[in-house]
mmCIF file with all atom_site columns, C-alpha atoms in Angstrom:
data_model
loop_
_atom_site.group_PDB
_atom_site.id
_atom_site.type_symbol
_atom_site.label_atom_id
_atom_site.label_alt_id
_atom_site.label_comp_id
_atom_site.label_asym_id
_atom_site.label_entity_id
_atom_site.label_seq_id
_atom_site.pdbx_PDB_ins_code
_atom_site.Cartn_x
_atom_site.Cartn_y
_atom_site.Cartn_z
_atom_site.occupancy
_atom_site.B_iso_or_equiv
_atom_site.pdbx_formal_charge
_atom_site.auth_seq_id
_atom_site.auth_comp_id
_atom_site.auth_asym_id
_atom_site.auth_atom_id
_atom_site.pdbx_PDB_model_num
ATOM 1  C CA . MET A 1 1  ? 29.555 6.223   19.627  1.00 50.00 ? 1  MET A CA 1
ATOM 2  C CA . SER A 1 2  ? 31.546 4.589   16.847  1.00 63.00 ? 2  SER A CA 1
ATOM 3  C CA . ASP A 1 3  ? 29.385 1.454   17.113  1.00 60.00 ? 3  ASP A CA 1
ATOM 4  C CA . GLN A 1 4  ? 26.282 3.563   16.525  1.00 60.00 ? 4  GLN A CA 1
ATOM 5  C CA . VAL A 1 5  ? 27.870 5.318   13.554  1.00 58.00 ? 5  VAL A CA 1
ATOM 6  C CA . ALA A 1 6  ? 28.908 1.999   12.027  1.00 58.00 ? 6  ALA A CA 1
ATOM 7  C CA . ALA A 1 7  ? 25.413 0.621   12.497  1.00 58.00 ? 7  ALA A CA 1
ATOM 8  C CA . ALA A 1 8  ? 23.881 3.712   10.920  1.00 59.00 ? 8  ALA A CA 1
ATOM 9  C CA . ARG A 1 9  ? 26.207 3.501   7.914   1.00 63.00 ? 9  ARG A CA 1
ATOM 10 C CA . ALA A 1 10 ? 25.467 -0.188  7.438   1.00 59.00 ? 10 ALA A CA 1
ATOM 11 C CA . SER A 1 11 ? 21.750 0.567   7.587   1.00 63.00 ? 11 SER A CA 1
ATOM 12 C CA . GLU A 1 12 ? 22.120 3.359   5.013   1.00 65.00 ? 12 GLU A CA 1
ATOM 13 C CA . GLN A 1 13 ? 24.045 1.099   2.648   1.00 66.00 ? 13 GLN A CA 1
ATOM 14 C CA . ALA A 1 14 ? 21.463 -1.664  2.951   1.00 66.00 ? 14 ALA A CA 1
ATOM 15 C CA . THR A 1 15 ? 18.669 0.804   2.291   1.00 70.00 ? 15 THR A CA 1
ATOM 16 C CA . SER A 1 16 ? 20.355 2.297   -0.746  1.00 77.00 ? 16 SER A CA 1
ATOM 17 C CA . ARG A 1 17 ? 21.186 -1.173  -2.084  1.00 84.00 ? 17 ARG A CA 1
ATOM 18 C CA . ALA A 1 18 ? 17.553 -2.249  -1.719  1.00 83.00 ? 18 ALA A CA 1
ATOM 19 C CA . ALA A 1 19 ? 16.372 0.912   -3.467  1.00 84.00 ? 19 ALA A CA 1
ATOM 20 C CA . LEU A 1 20 ? 18.817 0.333   -6.319  1.00 89.00 ? 20 LEU A CA 1
ATOM 21 C CA . ILE A 1 21 ? 17.678 -3.267  -6.747  1.00 91.00 ? 21 ILE A CA 1
ATOM 22 C CA . LYS A 1 22 ? 14.028 -2.177  -6.865  1.00 91.00 ? 22 LYS A CA 1
ATOM 23 C CA . LEU A 1 23 ? 14.842 0.531   -9.389  1.00 91.00 ? 23 LEU A CA 1
ATOM 24 C CA . LEU A 1 24 ? 16.747 -1.886  -11.610 1.00 94.00 ? 24 LEU A CA 1
ATOM 25 C CA . PHE A 1 25 ? 13.939 -4.438  -11.393 1.00 95.00 ? 25 PHE A CA 1
ATOM 26 C CA . PHE A 1 26 ? 11.283 -1.938  -12.397 1.00 95.00 ? 26 PHE A CA 1
ATOM 27 C CA . ALA A 1 27 ? 13.497 -0.478  -15.140 1.00 95.00 ? 27 ALA A CA 1
ATOM 28 C CA . ALA A 1 28 ? 14.046 -3.924  -16.639 1.00 96.00 ? 28 ALA A CA 1
ATOM 29 C CA . THR A 1 29 ? 10.355 -4.715  -16.324 1.00 96.00 ? 29 THR A CA 1
ATOM 30 C CA . LEU A 1 30 ? 9.452  -1.424  -17.981 1.00 95.00 ? 30 LEU A CA 1
ATOM 31 C CA . ALA A 1 31 ? 11.809 -2.214  -20.855 1.00 95.00 ? 31 ALA A CA 1
ATOM 32 C CA . ILE A 1 32 ? 10.807 -5.839  -21.384 1.00 97.00 ? 32 ILE A CA 1
ATOM 33 C CA . LEU A 1 33 ? 7.104  -6.154  -20.548 1.00 96.00 ? 33 LEU A CA 1
ATOM 34 C CA . PRO A 1 34 ? 5.606  -3.623  -23.000 1.00 97.00 ? 34 PRO A CA 1
ATOM 35 C CA . ILE A 1 35 ? 7.692  -4.835  -25.944 1.00 97.00 ? 35 ILE A CA 1
ATOM 36 C CA . SER A 1 36 ? 7.010  -8.487  -25.268 1.00 97.00 ? 36 SER A CA 1
ATOM 37 C CA . SER A 1 37 ? 3.323  -7.865  -24.680 1.00 97.00 ? 37 SER A CA 1
ATOM 38 C CA . TYR A 1 38 ? 3.127  -5.935  -27.955 1.00 97.00 ? 38 TYR A CA 1
ATOM 39 C CA . PHE A 1 39 ? 4.596  -8.721  -30.058 1.00 97.00 ? 39 PHE A CA 1
ATOM 40 C CA . PHE A 1 40 ? 2.816  -11.515 -28.177 1.00 96.00 ? 40 PHE A CA 1
ATOM 41 C CA . THR A 1 41 ? -0.615 -9.927  -28.416 1.00 97.00 ? 41 THR A CA 1
ATOM 42 C CA . GLU A 1 42 ? -0.096 -8.826  -32.007 1.00 96.00 ? 42 GLU A CA 1
ATOM 43 C CA . LYS A 1 43 ? 0.633  -12.372 -33.090 1.00 95.00 ? 43 LYS A CA 1
ATOM 44 C CA . TYR A 1 44 ? -1.549 -14.511 -30.806 1.00 95.00 ? 44 TYR A CA 1
ATOM 45 C CA . VAL A 1 45 ? -4.338 -12.344 -29.415 1.00 95.00 ? 45 VAL A CA 1
ATOM 46 C CA . TRP A 1 46 ? -5.193 -9.614  -31.923 1.00 93.00 ? 46 TRP A CA 1
ATOM 47 C CA . SER A 1 47 ? -4.351 -11.552 -35.133 1.00 93.00 ? 47 SER A CA 1
ATOM 48 C CA . GLY A 1 48 ? -1.997 -8.957  -36.577 1.00 92.00 ? 48 GLY A CA 1
ATOM 49 C CA . ASN A 1 49 ? -3.854 -5.810  -35.508 1.00 95.00 ? 49 ASN A CA 1
ATOM 50 C CA . SER A 1 50 ? -1.005 -3.564  -34.409 1.00 96.00 ? 50 SER A CA 1
ATOM 51 C CA . ASN A 1 51 ? -3.268 -0.843  -32.995 1.00 97.00 ? 51 ASN A CA 1
ATOM 52 C CA . TYR A 1 52 ? -4.738 -3.133  -30.363 1.00 97.00 ? 52 TYR A CA 1
ATOM 53 C CA . ALA A 1 53 ? -1.299 -4.592  -29.645 1.00 97.00 ? 53 ALA A CA 1
ATOM 54 C CA . ALA A 1 54 ? 0.069  -1.062  -29.100 1.00 97.00 ? 54 ALA A CA 1
ATOM 55 C CA . ILE A 1 55 ? -2.772 -0.294  -26.694 1.00 97.00 ? 55 ILE A CA 1
ATOM 56 C CA . THR A 1 56 ? -1.945 -3.496  -24.819 1.00 97.00 ? 56 THR A CA 1
ATOM 57 C CA . ALA A 1 57 ? 1.714  -2.460  -24.592 1.00 97.00 ? 57 ALA A CA 1
ATOM 58 C CA . ILE A 1 58 ? 0.735  0.980   -23.295 1.00 97.00 ? 58 ILE A CA 1
ATOM 59 C CA . CYS A 1 59 ? -1.460 -0.623  -20.643 1.00 97.00 ? 59 CYS A CA 1
ATOM 60 C CA . ALA A 1 60 ? 1.409  -2.919  -19.625 1.00 97.00 ? 60 ALA A CA 1
ATOM 61 C CA . ALA A 1 61 ? 3.770  0.056   -19.271 1.00 97.00 ? 61 ALA A CA 1
ATOM 62 C CA . ASN A 1 62 ? 1.221  1.929   -17.163 1.00 97.00 ? 62 ASN A CA 1
ATOM 63 C CA . ILE A 1 63 ? 0.723  -1.094  -14.924 1.00 97.00 ? 63 ILE A CA 1
ATOM 64 C CA . VAL A 1 64 ? 4.476  -1.251  -14.275 1.00 96.00 ? 64 VAL A CA 1
ATOM 65 C CA . LEU A 1 65 ? 4.592  2.472   -13.478 1.00 96.00 ? 65 LEU A CA 1
ATOM 66 C CA . ILE A 1 66 ? 1.611  2.228   -11.121 1.00 97.00 ? 66 ILE A CA 1
ATOM 67 C CA . ALA A 1 67 ? 3.204  -0.755  -9.374  1.00 96.00 ? 67 ALA A CA 1
ATOM 68 C CA . TYR A 1 68 ? 6.421  1.243   -8.910  1.00 94.00 ? 68 TYR A CA 1
ATOM 69 C CA . ILE A 1 69 ? 4.508  4.145   -7.410  1.00 94.00 ? 69 ILE A CA 1
ATOM 70 C CA . ILE A 1 70 ? 2.619  1.869   -5.035  1.00 95.00 ? 70 ILE A CA 1
ATOM 71 C CA . VAL A 1 71 ? 5.812  0.135   -3.885  1.00 92.00 ? 71 VAL A CA 1
ATOM 72 C CA . SER A 1 72 ? 7.481  3.515   -3.351  1.00 89.00 ? 72 SER A CA 1
ATOM 73 C CA . VAL A 1 73 ? 4.593  4.873   -1.305  1.00 91.00 ? 73 VAL A CA 1
ATOM 74 C CA . VAL A 1 74 ? 4.432  1.761   0.862   1.00 91.00 ? 74 VAL A CA 1
ATOM 75 C CA . GLU A 1 75 ? 8.198  1.859   1.396   1.00 87.00 ? 75 GLU A CA 1
ATOM 76 C CA . ASP A 1 76 ? 8.043  5.550   2.285   1.00 82.00 ? 76 ASP A CA 1
ATOM 77 C CA . LYS A 1 77 ? 5.293  4.940   4.839   1.00 83.00 ? 77 LYS A CA 1
ATOM 78 C CA . GLN A 1 78 ? 7.360  2.173   6.441   1.00 81.00 ? 78 GLN A CA 1
ATOM 79 C CA . SER A 1 79 ? 10.486 4.324   6.646   1.00 76.00 ? 79 SER A CA 1
ATOM 80 C CA . PHE A 1 80 ? 8.462  7.212   8.102   1.00 71.00 ? 80 PHE A CA 1
ATOM 81 C CA . LYS A 1 81 ? 7.012  4.875   10.704  1.00 73.00 ? 81 LYS A CA 1
ATOM 82 C CA . GLU A 1 82 ? 10.483 3.582   11.608  1.00 74.00 ? 82 GLU A CA 1
ATOM 83 C CA . ALA A 1 83 ? 11.802 7.141   11.921  1.00 70.00 ? 83 ALA A CA 1
ATOM 84 C CA . GLU A 1 84 ? 8.953  8.052   14.259  1.00 72.00 ? 84 GLU A CA 1
ATOM 85 C CA . GLU A 1 85 ? 9.688  4.993   16.394  1.00 72.00 ? 85 GLU A CA 1
ATOM 86 C CA . LYS A 1 86 ? 13.373 5.978   16.612  1.00 72.00 ? 86 LYS A CA 1
ATOM 87 C CA . LYS A 1 87 ? 12.435 9.511   17.658  1.00 69.00 ? 87 LYS A CA 1
ATOM 88 C CA . LEU A 1 88 ? 10.108 8.111   20.310  1.00 69.00 ? 88 LEU A CA 1
ATOM 89 C CA . LYS A 1 89 ? 12.854 5.842   21.661  1.00 69.00 ? 89 LYS A CA 1
ATOM 90 C CA . LEU A 1 90 ? 15.341 8.705   21.760  1.00 66.00 ? 90 LEU A CA 1
ATOM 91 C CA . SER A 1 91 ? 12.926 10.955  23.610  1.00 67.00 ? 91 SER A CA 1
ATOM 92 C CA . GLU A 1 92 ? 12.195 8.187   26.122  1.00 66.00 ? 92 GLU A CA 1
ATOM 93 C CA . THR A 1 93 ? 15.899 7.578   26.789  1.00 66.00 ? 93 THR A CA 1
ATOM 94 C CA . LYS A 1 94 ? 16.475 11.324  27.278  1.00 62.00 ? 94 LYS A CA 1
ATOM 95 C CA . LYS A 1 95 ? 13.618 11.491  29.762  1.00 63.00 ? 95 LYS A CA 1
ATOM 96 C CA . GLU A 1 96 ? 15.056 8.572   31.735  1.00 63.00 ? 96 GLU A CA 1
ATOM 97 C CA . ARG A 1 97 ? 18.377 10.378  32.134  1.00 59.00 ? 97 ARG A CA 1
#
């Protein structure tokens, strides 16, 4: 039993580490992308028009948020699928006994 507990704890730590890395990546992207897109588009694309540059920055922030939601949903579906497979394996091993 202790081998199974150790494996479960290692799996939990890897999962939480991966979630933390994704969160930090999206947080950094959310901090950097809108600001950089604002200044870049204000100077090079919109020729000093700050209203259009602000709209571009808002769109960039929304794109990052939508990407985070999509990644979270896909990850949740995968973890749900893995949990169902584990339940199926457990029920099969109980039936064999």
